[in-house]
Amino acid sequence: MFKWLRSGAPWIWLTGGAVSISLLSVLGLLLLIGWKGLSYFWPAPLYQWTKNDGEILVGQLYAQESVSVDYLQELGIPLPKATLQKDQIERLNIKVANRDIYPADFVSILDIDIHSRSKPQHWAAIERTRSGDFYGRPIAYQDAHGQIHTDFQPRLSESLKLSQLVRDEIERVIEQEVQAISAQANDLRLEKRKRELNNDLDENYLGIYNSQSKQFSQQLSAAEAKLDDLRDKLAKQGLIVEDMTGQQVLIPLSHILDLWYPNQMGAMDKVAQWAKEMWKFLSSSPRESNSEGGVFPAMFGTVLLVLIMSVIVMPLGVIAAIYLHEYAKNNLFTRIIRVAVINLAGVPSIVYGVFGLGFFVYTLGASIDDFFYAERLPTPTFGTPGLLWSALTLAVLTLPVVIVATEEGLSRIPTSVRHGSLALGATQFETMWRIVLPMASPAIITGLILAVARAAGEVAPLMLVGAVKLASSLPVDGQFPYLHLERKFMHLGFHIYDVGFQTTNIESARPLVYATSFLLVTVIVGLNLTAISIRNNLREKYRTLGQD
């Protein structure tokens, strides 16, 4: 036994077991998040519960839990004598939706208060643009002339397709006409402001300015009139639905995004509906204070932020590592730099956010506004949190990781390789550029992978330097310069925080937290796999040199 312990075999088994447990724990966590998130989009059936007092509830079974009888008695809930002998009672949490009619989205009832349960036929789940989903039984359709049609299914299918076309046209008018005209009018106003600051404002230009300003106002009025006409096409039509209390409600067609009958759907229909809801989640913008809709702006902002951060941090980190390892002497100055790099790796991320806000935004950004955008003041352009400052802040945050990884890669390259290159007549720069850096490229990509993994999940610094709850537009559009680094953006990490802790309807939005978390992990894994594939190709290329 003592010989076996001295051989080191127990430590090998202990290490292997610890690694296995860690991997299983991570996999289990990912499976839990994925299951909780992806199951949210599955078209769950609608049930009808009839209580002992005759009240009817219709909705989805959201959760079911066991509650102790003693706890219910402490709350003062009256219980039948027959149930007092039990230890626990089942409590159902039912999502009844229809929040614009009922006081709450969810209702909790005890199973002892339920007389019967069934699946009502011809009940629909209606996805709306506001006030959440609506559960009810469609009974008629009201057309644009106010006429009621009981044979509503063919009309409804055509109207839903029409409403989507109208929404697409409204979005096109807003993006290509209203925003373009507004941008031109704003440029005209800024040009006038610049001339005022330069004392170059004459009567001739004022005439041109007034004429163009009037023209832009007329174009905006025409575009707004077109939007009003498009919205009126949907507002006059609607679906008449009966809810669980028997009340008839008119839902305007402009509020209906989708409609399905979960109790009448087969397995393939449910899979198709699940895929449809998943796609809408990935491709649409959020609604209802981020508690409804999709996460496309947040996903786009996260990927764009990481890419810009990578473009900034890689050259800085690699150059710093090359200087420290290849050129700098081992003196007090370089030792101080190395200690500073090590200490920077342990600084809390929120401190980087404060640094970015104070230096990048209020100092550097304000100086840029004073020199290049004086006509826009007091409205700041770069002197306010934005995409560029967020990328720079994350670049500073991840810079130590890239420096350390690159230095380790440089230290693994044999000195004989450098001496051989120099002996053949190459300069030190040529040796570094053509021999050393290509051989150290796998380690450099490893540093990038670690930097992306850390930066993509950071939220605290971004709350100070650019991430917002809801961005009015993407940082990339069709207007020059196409990539707007000064704009604020949405981020998946901040979106998770906002939905989980800041939304007014936390219980309803909780599944979105799991779905967005799973998406964030997927984005990070996708970015890392891309970098890993590049690293593997480079490692295979320089395998004969025994690198990384």
Coordinates of C-alpha atoms in Angstrom, one line a residue:
M1 CA 0.0 0.0 0.0
F2 CA 2.8 2.4 1.0
K3 CA 4.6 1.6 -2.3
W4 CA 1.5 2.3 -4.2
L5 CA 1.1 5.7 -2.5
R6 CA 4.8 6.5 -3.2
S7 CA 4.3 5.7 -6.9
G8 CA 2.0 8.6 -7.4
A9 CA -0.8 6.6 -8.8
P10 CA -3.4 7.8 -6.3
W11 CA -2.8 11.4 -7.3
I12 CA -3.2 10.5 -10.9
W13 CA -6.6 8.9 -10.2
L14 CA -7.5 11.8 -7.9
T15 CA -6.7 14.3 -10.6
G16 CA -8.5 12.3 -13.3
G17 CA -11.6 12.1 -11.0
A18 CA -11.6 15.8 -10.3
V19 CA -11.3 16.6 -14.0
S20 CA -14.2 14.2 -14.8
I21 CA -16.4 15.7 -12.1
S22 CA -15.7 19.2 -13.3
L23 CA -16.5 18.3 -16.9
L24 CA -19.7 16.5 -15.8
S25 CA -20.7 19.5 -13.7
V26 CA -20.2 21.9 -16.6
L27 CA -22.0 19.6 -19.0
G28 CA -24.9 19.2 -16.5
L29 CA -25.2 23.0 -16.1
L30 CA -25.2 23.6 -19.8
L31 CA -27.9 20.9 -20.3
L32 CA -30.0 22.5 -17.5
I33 CA -29.7 25.9 -19.1
G34 CA -30.4 24.6 -22.5
W35 CA -33.4 22.5 -21.4
K36 CA -34.9 25.4 -19.5
G37 CA -34.3 27.8 -22.3
L38 CA -35.3 25.8 -25.3
S39 CA -38.4 24.3 -23.8
Y40 CA -39.8 27.8 -23.4
F41 CA -40.5 27.9 -27.2
W42 CA -42.3 24.6 -27.2
P43 CA -46.1 25.0 -27.8
A44 CA -47.3 23.7 -24.4
P45 CA -51.0 22.5 -24.3
L46 CA -53.8 24.6 -22.8
Y47 CA -55.7 23.1 -19.9
Q48 CA -59.1 24.0 -18.4
W49 CA -59.4 23.6 -14.6
T50 CA -62.8 23.6 -13.0
K51 CA -62.6 24.5 -9.3
N52 CA -64.9 23.2 -6.6
D53 CA -66.7 26.6 -6.5
G54 CA -67.4 26.4 -10.2
E55 CA -64.7 28.9 -11.3
I56 CA -63.0 28.1 -14.6
L57 CA -59.3 28.6 -15.3
V58 CA -57.7 28.2 -18.7
G59 CA -54.0 28.4 -19.3
Q60 CA -50.6 26.5 -19.3
L61 CA -49.3 24.5 -16.5
Y62 CA -46.2 26.6 -15.7
A63 CA -44.9 24.8 -12.5
Q64 CA -46.0 22.2 -10.0
E65 CA -44.6 21.9 -6.5
S66 CA -45.3 20.2 -3.1
V67 CA -46.2 22.5 -0.2
S68 CA -46.3 21.3 3.4
V69 CA -49.7 21.4 5.2
D70 CA -48.1 23.1 8.2
Y71 CA -46.9 26.0 6.0
L72 CA -50.4 26.5 4.5
Q73 CA -51.9 26.5 8.0
E74 CA -49.4 29.2 9.1
L75 CA -50.6 31.3 6.1
G76 CA -54.2 31.0 7.3
I77 CA -55.4 29.1 4.3
P78 CA -58.5 27.0 5.2
L79 CA -58.1 23.3 4.5
P80 CA -60.5 20.4 4.6
K81 CA -60.2 18.1 7.6
A82 CA -59.3 15.2 5.3
T83 CA -56.2 16.9 4.1
L84 CA -54.9 17.7 7.5
Q85 CA -53.6 14.2 7.8
K86 CA -51.4 14.6 4.8
D87 CA -47.8 16.0 5.0
Q88 CA -47.9 17.8 1.6
I89 CA -50.3 19.2 -0.9
E90 CA -49.6 19.9 -4.6
R91 CA -49.7 23.5 -5.7
L92 CA -50.1 24.4 -9.4
N93 CA -48.8 27.6 -10.9
I94 CA -50.9 28.4 -14.0
K95 CA -50.1 30.9 -16.7
V96 CA -53.4 32.4 -17.7
A97 CA -51.8 35.3 -19.7
N98 CA -54.2 38.0 -20.9
R99 CA -52.4 40.5 -18.6
D100 CA -54.4 43.5 -20.1
I101 CA -57.6 41.9 -18.7
Y102 CA -56.6 39.9 -15.6
P103 CA -54.7 41.4 -12.7
A104 CA -51.8 38.9 -13.1
D105 CA -50.2 36.5 -15.6
F106 CA -50.0 33.7 -13.2
V107 CA -52.5 32.1 -10.8
S108 CA -51.7 29.6 -8.0
I109 CA -54.2 27.0 -6.9
L110 CA -54.1 23.9 -4.7
D111 CA -55.0 20.5 -6.2
I112 CA -57.5 20.0 -3.5
D113 CA -59.5 22.9 -4.9
I114 CA -59.7 21.4 -8.4
H115 CA -62.8 19.5 -9.4
S116 CA -61.7 18.5 -12.9
R117 CA -59.2 19.1 -15.6
S118 CA -59.5 18.9 -19.4
K119 CA -58.0 20.1 -22.7
P120 CA -60.4 22.5 -24.4
Q121 CA -60.6 22.3 -28.1
H122 CA -60.4 25.2 -30.5
W123 CA -58.6 27.4 -28.0
A124 CA -55.7 29.4 -29.4
A125 CA -52.5 30.9 -28.1
I126 CA -52.2 34.3 -29.7
E127 CA -48.8 36.1 -29.7
R128 CA -49.2 39.8 -29.5
T129 CA -47.0 42.8 -30.0
R130 CA -47.9 44.1 -26.5
S131 CA -49.4 42.9 -23.2
G132 CA -48.0 39.4 -23.8
D133 CA -49.8 36.3 -25.1
F134 CA -53.6 35.9 -25.1
Y135 CA -55.3 32.6 -24.5
G136 CA -58.9 32.4 -25.9
R137 CA -61.3 30.8 -28.3
P138 CA -61.6 32.7 -31.6
I139 CA -65.2 33.1 -32.6
A140 CA -65.3 35.8 -35.3
Y141 CA -63.4 38.2 -37.5
Q142 CA -64.0 41.9 -38.0
D143 CA -62.9 43.3 -41.4
A144 CA -61.9 46.8 -42.3
H145 CA -65.5 47.9 -42.8
G146 CA -66.6 46.7 -39.4
Q147 CA -68.5 43.6 -40.6
I148 CA -68.4 40.5 -38.5
H149 CA -67.6 37.1 -40.1
T150 CA -68.0 33.8 -38.3
D151 CA -66.1 32.0 -41.0
F152 CA -62.9 33.6 -39.9
Q153 CA -60.2 31.0 -40.5
P154 CA -59.5 31.7 -44.2
R155 CA -59.8 35.4 -43.7
L156 CA -57.5 35.3 -40.6
S157 CA -54.7 33.3 -42.5
E158 CA -54.7 35.8 -45.3
S159 CA -54.9 38.8 -42.9
L160 CA -51.9 37.5 -40.9
K161 CA -49.8 37.3 -44.1
L162 CA -51.0 40.8 -45.0
S163 CA -50.2 42.2 -41.6
Q164 CA -46.6 40.8 -41.9
L165 CA -46.2 42.4 -45.3
V166 CA -47.5 45.7 -43.9
R167 CA -45.2 45.5 -40.9
D168 CA -42.2 44.9 -43.3
E169 CA -43.3 47.9 -45.4
I170 CA -43.6 50.1 -42.2
E171 CA -40.1 49.0 -41.2
R172 CA -38.8 49.7 -44.7
V173 CA -40.3 53.2 -44.7
I174 CA -38.9 54.0 -41.3
E175 CA -35.4 52.8 -42.1
Q176 CA -35.0 53.9 -45.7
E177 CA -37.1 57.1 -45.7
V178 CA -37.7 58.5 -42.3
Q179 CA -34.3 57.8 -40.9
A180 CA -32.5 58.8 -44.1
I181 CA -34.4 62.1 -44.3
S182 CA -33.8 62.8 -40.6
A183 CA -30.1 62.1 -41.1
Q184 CA -29.9 64.6 -44.0
A185 CA -31.8 67.2 -42.1
N186 CA -29.5 66.7 -39.1
D187 CA -26.4 67.1 -41.4
L188 CA -27.9 70.3 -42.8
R189 CA -28.5 71.6 -39.3
L190 CA -24.9 70.8 -38.2
E191 CA -23.5 72.4 -41.3
K192 CA -25.3 75.6 -40.4
R193 CA -24.0 75.4 -36.9
K194 CA -20.4 74.9 -38.1
R195 CA -20.8 78.0 -40.3
E196 CA -22.0 80.0 -37.3
L197 CA -19.0 79.0 -35.3
N198 CA -16.7 79.9 -38.2
N199 CA -18.5 83.2 -38.9
D200 CA -19.2 82.0 -42.4
L201 CA -23.0 82.3 -42.4
D202 CA -24.2 84.6 -45.2
E203 CA -27.6 85.3 -46.7
N204 CA -27.1 83.1 -49.7
Y205 CA -26.5 80.0 -47.6
L206 CA -29.5 80.9 -45.3
G207 CA -31.7 80.9 -48.4
I208 CA -30.4 77.5 -49.4
Y209 CA -30.7 76.2 -45.8
N210 CA -34.3 77.4 -45.5
S211 CA -35.3 75.9 -48.9
Q212 CA -33.7 72.5 -48.1
S213 CA -35.1 72.5 -44.6
K214 CA -38.6 73.1 -45.9
Q215 CA -38.1 70.3 -48.4
F216 CA -37.0 67.9 -45.7
S217 CA -40.0 68.8 -43.6
Q218 CA -42.4 68.1 -46.5
Q219 CA -40.7 64.7 -47.2
L220 CA -41.0 63.8 -43.5
S221 CA -44.7 64.8 -43.5
A222 CA -45.3 62.6 -46.6
A223 CA -43.4 59.7 -45.0
E224 CA -45.4 60.0 -41.7
A225 CA -48.7 60.2 -43.7
K226 CA -47.6 56.9 -45.5
L227 CA -47.0 55.3 -42.1
D228 CA -50.4 56.4 -40.8
D229 CA -52.1 54.9 -43.8
L230 CA -50.2 51.6 -43.4
R231 CA -51.1 51.4 -39.7
D232 CA -54.8 52.2 -40.4
K233 CA -55.0 49.1 -42.6
L234 CA -54.3 46.9 -39.6
A235 CA -56.0 48.9 -36.9
K236 CA -59.5 48.6 -38.3
Q237 CA -59.3 44.8 -38.6
G238 CA -59.3 42.4 -35.7
L239 CA -60.1 39.0 -34.2
I240 CA -62.9 38.5 -31.7
V241 CA -61.9 36.1 -29.0
E242 CA -63.7 34.7 -26.0
D243 CA -61.6 34.3 -22.8
M244 CA -62.1 31.9 -19.9
T245 CA -64.6 34.1 -18.2
G246 CA -66.8 34.2 -21.3
Q247 CA -65.9 37.8 -22.1
Q248 CA -65.5 38.7 -25.8
V249 CA -62.4 40.8 -26.6
L250 CA -61.5 42.4 -30.0
I251 CA -57.7 42.0 -30.7
P252 CA -56.7 44.4 -33.5
L253 CA -54.8 42.8 -36.3
S254 CA -51.9 45.2 -35.7
H255 CA -51.3 43.5 -32.4
I256 CA -51.4 39.9 -33.6
L257 CA -48.0 38.4 -34.5
D258 CA -48.9 34.7 -34.6
L259 CA -51.7 32.3 -33.7
W260 CA -51.7 28.5 -33.1
Y261 CA -54.0 25.9 -31.6
P262 CA -51.7 23.9 -29.2
N263 CA -54.3 21.2 -28.3
Q264 CA -54.9 20.4 -32.0
M265 CA -51.3 20.2 -33.1
G266 CA -49.5 17.0 -33.9
A267 CA -45.8 16.2 -33.1
M268 CA -44.5 17.6 -36.4
D269 CA -46.7 20.7 -36.1
K270 CA -45.2 21.4 -32.7
V271 CA -41.7 20.9 -33.9
A272 CA -42.3 23.3 -36.8
Q273 CA -43.9 25.9 -34.4
W274 CA -40.9 25.4 -32.0
A275 CA -38.4 26.1 -34.8
K276 CA -40.5 29.1 -35.9
E277 CA -40.4 30.6 -32.4
M278 CA -36.7 29.9 -32.1
W279 CA -36.0 31.8 -35.3
K280 CA -38.1 34.7 -34.2
F281 CA -36.2 34.8 -30.9
L282 CA -32.9 34.9 -32.8
S283 CA -33.9 37.4 -35.5
S284 CA -36.3 39.9 -34.0
S285 CA -36.0 42.8 -31.6
P286 CA -37.1 42.8 -27.9
R287 CA -40.6 44.0 -26.8
E288 CA -42.4 44.8 -23.6
S289 CA -39.4 46.1 -21.7
N290 CA -37.2 43.1 -23.0
S291 CA -39.6 40.5 -21.4
E292 CA -41.0 39.5 -24.9
G293 CA -39.6 39.2 -28.4
G294 CA -36.1 38.4 -29.6
V295 CA -32.5 39.2 -28.9
F296 CA -31.0 39.9 -32.3
P297 CA -29.7 43.4 -31.4
A298 CA -28.1 42.0 -28.3
M299 CA -26.5 39.1 -30.1
F300 CA -25.3 41.4 -32.9
G301 CA -23.8 43.8 -30.4
T302 CA -22.0 41.1 -28.5
V303 CA -20.4 39.6 -31.6
L304 CA -19.4 43.0 -33.0
L305 CA -18.0 44.1 -29.7
V306 CA -15.8 41.0 -29.3
L307 CA -14.6 41.3 -32.9
I308 CA -13.6 45.0 -32.5
M309 CA -12.0 44.2 -29.1
S310 CA -10.0 41.4 -30.7
V311 CA -8.7 43.6 -33.5
I312 CA -7.5 46.2 -30.9
V313 CA -6.1 43.9 -28.2
M314 CA -4.2 41.4 -30.5
P315 CA -1.6 43.9 -31.9
L316 CA -1.1 45.7 -28.6
G317 CA -0.7 42.4 -26.7
V318 CA 1.6 40.8 -29.2
I319 CA 3.8 44.0 -29.6
A320 CA 4.1 44.3 -25.8
A321 CA 5.1 40.6 -25.4
I322 CA 7.7 40.8 -28.2
Y323 CA 9.3 43.9 -26.6
L324 CA 9.4 42.3 -23.2
H325 CA 10.8 39.0 -24.4
E326 CA 12.9 39.8 -27.4
Y327 CA 14.2 43.4 -27.0
A328 CA 13.9 44.6 -23.4
K329 CA 16.7 43.9 -21.0
N330 CA 16.1 42.4 -17.6
N331 CA 16.3 45.6 -15.6
L332 CA 14.2 47.4 -13.0
F333 CA 11.9 48.9 -15.7
T334 CA 11.0 45.6 -17.3
R335 CA 10.5 44.0 -13.9
I336 CA 8.1 46.7 -13.0
I337 CA 6.2 46.2 -16.3
R338 CA 5.9 42.5 -15.6
V339 CA 4.6 43.0 -12.1
A340 CA 2.1 45.6 -13.5
V341 CA 0.9 43.1 -16.1
I342 CA 0.4 40.4 -13.5
N343 CA -1.5 42.8 -11.2
L344 CA -3.7 44.0 -14.0
A345 CA -4.9 40.5 -14.5
G346 CA -6.3 40.5 -11.0
V347 CA -8.0 43.9 -11.0
P348 CA -11.9 43.6 -10.7
S349 CA -13.6 44.3 -14.0
I350 CA -15.8 47.1 -12.6
V351 CA -12.5 49.1 -12.0
Y352 CA -11.8 48.8 -15.7
G353 CA -15.3 50.2 -16.3
V354 CA -14.6 53.2 -14.1
F355 CA -11.2 53.7 -15.9
G356 CA -12.9 53.6 -19.3
L357 CA -15.6 56.0 -18.2
G358 CA -13.1 58.5 -16.8
F359 CA -10.3 58.3 -19.4
F360 CA -11.8 57.1 -22.6
V361 CA -15.3 58.7 -22.4
Y362 CA -14.8 61.9 -20.4
T363 CA -11.2 62.7 -21.3
L364 CA -10.4 61.3 -24.7
G365 CA -14.0 61.4 -26.1
A366 CA -14.6 64.9 -24.9
S367 CA -11.4 66.1 -26.5
I368 CA -12.4 64.5 -29.8
D369 CA -15.7 66.3 -29.6
D370 CA -14.0 69.6 -29.0
F371 CA -11.7 69.3 -32.0
F372 CA -13.9 67.5 -34.6
Y373 CA -17.5 67.8 -33.5
A374 CA -17.8 71.3 -32.0
E375 CA -20.9 72.0 -34.0
R376 CA -22.7 69.1 -32.3
L377 CA -22.0 70.4 -28.7
P378 CA -23.4 70.4 -26.1
T379 CA -24.8 67.1 -27.4
P380 CA -21.8 64.7 -27.2
T381 CA -20.7 62.4 -30.0
F382 CA -17.7 60.5 -28.6
G383 CA -17.9 62.1 -25.2
T384 CA -20.6 59.6 -24.2
P385 CA -20.5 55.9 -23.7
G386 CA -20.4 53.9 -26.9
L387 CA -19.2 50.9 -28.8
L388 CA -15.6 52.2 -29.3
W389 CA -15.0 52.9 -25.7
S390 CA -16.5 49.5 -24.7
A391 CA -14.2 47.7 -27.0
L392 CA -11.2 49.7 -25.8
T393 CA -12.1 49.0 -22.1
L394 CA -12.4 45.3 -22.8
A395 CA -9.1 45.4 -24.7
V396 CA -7.4 46.9 -21.7
L397 CA -9.1 44.3 -19.5
T398 CA -7.9 41.3 -21.6
L399 CA -4.5 42.7 -22.5
P400 CA -2.6 40.8 -19.7
V401 CA -4.0 37.5 -20.9
V402 CA -2.7 38.1 -24.5
I403 CA 0.7 39.3 -23.2
V404 CA 1.3 36.3 -20.9
A405 CA 0.1 33.8 -23.6
T406 CA 2.3 35.3 -26.3
E407 CA 5.4 35.4 -24.0
E408 CA 4.9 31.8 -23.2
G409 CA 4.8 30.9 -26.9
L410 CA 7.9 33.0 -27.6
S411 CA 9.8 31.3 -24.7
R412 CA 9.1 27.8 -26.2
I413 CA 10.9 28.7 -29.5
P414 CA 14.5 27.3 -29.3
T415 CA 17.3 30.0 -29.3
S416 CA 19.0 28.0 -32.0
V417 CA 16.3 28.9 -34.4
R418 CA 16.9 32.6 -33.9
H419 CA 20.7 32.1 -34.2
G420 CA 20.4 30.1 -37.4
S421 CA 18.3 32.8 -39.0
L422 CA 20.7 35.5 -37.9
A423 CA 23.7 33.4 -39.2
L424 CA 22.1 33.2 -42.6
G425 CA 22.1 37.0 -42.8
A426 CA 18.6 37.9 -41.7
T427 CA 18.1 40.9 -39.5
Q428 CA 16.5 40.7 -36.1
F429 CA 13.2 42.1 -37.4
E430 CA 13.2 39.7 -40.3
T431 CA 13.9 36.8 -37.9
M432 CA 11.1 38.0 -35.7
W433 CA 8.6 38.6 -38.6
R434 CA 9.3 35.5 -40.7
I435 CA 10.4 32.9 -38.2
V436 CA 9.5 33.5 -34.6
L437 CA 6.0 35.0 -35.0
P438 CA 4.7 32.3 -37.3
M439 CA 6.1 29.6 -34.9
A440 CA 4.5 31.4 -31.9
S441 CA 1.2 31.9 -33.7
P442 CA -0.6 29.0 -32.0
A443 CA 0.2 30.5 -28.6
I444 CA -1.0 33.9 -29.8
I445 CA -4.3 32.4 -30.9
T446 CA -4.5 30.7 -27.5
G447 CA -4.3 34.1 -25.9
L448 CA -7.0 35.4 -28.2
I449 CA -9.3 32.5 -27.2
L450 CA -8.8 33.2 -23.5
A451 CA -9.4 36.9 -24.1
V452 CA -12.6 36.3 -26.1
A453 CA -13.9 33.8 -23.4
R454 CA -13.4 36.5 -20.7
A455 CA -14.5 39.5 -22.6
A456 CA -17.7 38.0 -24.1
G457 CA -19.2 37.4 -20.6
E458 CA -18.2 40.7 -19.0
V459 CA -21.1 42.9 -18.0
A460 CA -20.0 45.2 -15.2
P461 CA -17.7 47.5 -17.2
L462 CA -20.0 47.6 -20.1
M463 CA -22.8 49.1 -18.0
L464 CA -20.6 52.2 -17.6
V465 CA -19.1 52.5 -21.1
G466 CA -21.8 51.7 -23.6
A467 CA -24.2 48.8 -23.1
V468 CA -27.9 49.9 -22.8
K469 CA -31.2 48.3 -22.0
L470 CA -32.6 49.0 -25.5
A471 CA -30.8 50.6 -28.5
S472 CA -32.8 52.5 -31.0
S473 CA -30.6 51.3 -33.9
L474 CA -27.8 48.9 -34.7
P475 CA -24.2 50.1 -34.8
V476 CA -24.1 49.0 -38.5
D477 CA -26.5 50.4 -41.1
G478 CA -26.6 51.7 -44.6
Q479 CA -25.6 55.3 -43.8
F480 CA -22.1 56.5 -44.1
P481 CA -19.7 55.6 -42.4
Y482 CA -21.8 52.4 -42.1
L483 CA -20.0 51.3 -38.8
H484 CA -21.0 53.8 -36.1
L485 CA -18.5 53.3 -33.2
E486 CA -20.0 56.2 -31.2
R487 CA -23.4 54.5 -30.9
K488 CA -24.6 52.6 -27.8
F489 CA -25.4 49.0 -28.2
M490 CA -27.1 46.0 -26.6
H491 CA -25.2 43.1 -25.1
L492 CA -26.4 39.6 -24.2
G493 CA -24.9 39.7 -20.7
F494 CA -26.5 43.0 -19.9
H495 CA -29.7 41.7 -21.5
I496 CA -29.7 38.7 -19.1
Y497 CA -29.2 41.0 -16.1
D498 CA -32.0 43.3 -17.3
V499 CA -34.5 40.6 -18.0
G500 CA -33.7 38.7 -14.8
F501 CA -33.7 41.6 -12.3
Q502 CA -35.1 44.8 -13.9
T503 CA -38.2 43.8 -15.8
T504 CA -41.6 44.4 -14.3
N505 CA -42.8 40.9 -15.1
I506 CA -40.0 38.7 -13.8
E507 CA -42.0 35.4 -13.5
S508 CA -43.1 35.6 -17.2
A509 CA -39.6 36.6 -18.4
R510 CA -37.7 34.0 -16.4
P511 CA -37.5 31.4 -19.2
L512 CA -36.0 34.1 -21.4
V513 CA -33.1 34.4 -19.0
Y514 CA -32.3 30.7 -19.5
A515 CA -32.7 31.0 -23.3
T516 CA -30.5 34.1 -23.5
S517 CA -27.9 32.5 -21.2
F518 CA -27.8 29.5 -23.4
L519 CA -27.4 31.7 -26.5
L520 CA -24.6 33.6 -24.8
V521 CA -22.7 30.4 -24.1
T522 CA -23.3 29.3 -27.7
V523 CA -21.9 32.5 -29.1
I524 CA -18.8 32.3 -26.9
V525 CA -18.3 28.6 -27.8
G526 CA -18.8 29.5 -31.5
L527 CA -16.2 32.3 -31.4
N528 CA -13.8 30.0 -29.5
L529 CA -14.2 27.1 -31.9
T530 CA -13.4 29.5 -34.8
A531 CA -10.2 30.6 -33.1
I532 CA -9.4 27.0 -32.1
S533 CA -9.7 25.8 -35.7
I534 CA -7.3 28.5 -36.8
R535 CA -4.9 27.5 -34.0
N536 CA -5.0 23.9 -35.0
N537 CA -4.2 24.7 -38.6
L538 CA -1.2 26.7 -37.5
R539 CA -0.1 24.0 -35.0
E540 CA -0.3 21.4 -37.7
K541 CA 1.8 23.6 -40.0
Y542 CA 4.6 24.0 -37.5
R543 CA 4.3 20.6 -35.9
T544 CA 7.8 19.6 -37.0
L545 CA 9.2 22.4 -34.9
G546 CA 7.5 21.0 -31.8
Q547 CA 5.5 24.1 -31.0
D548 CA 2.6 24.5 -28.7

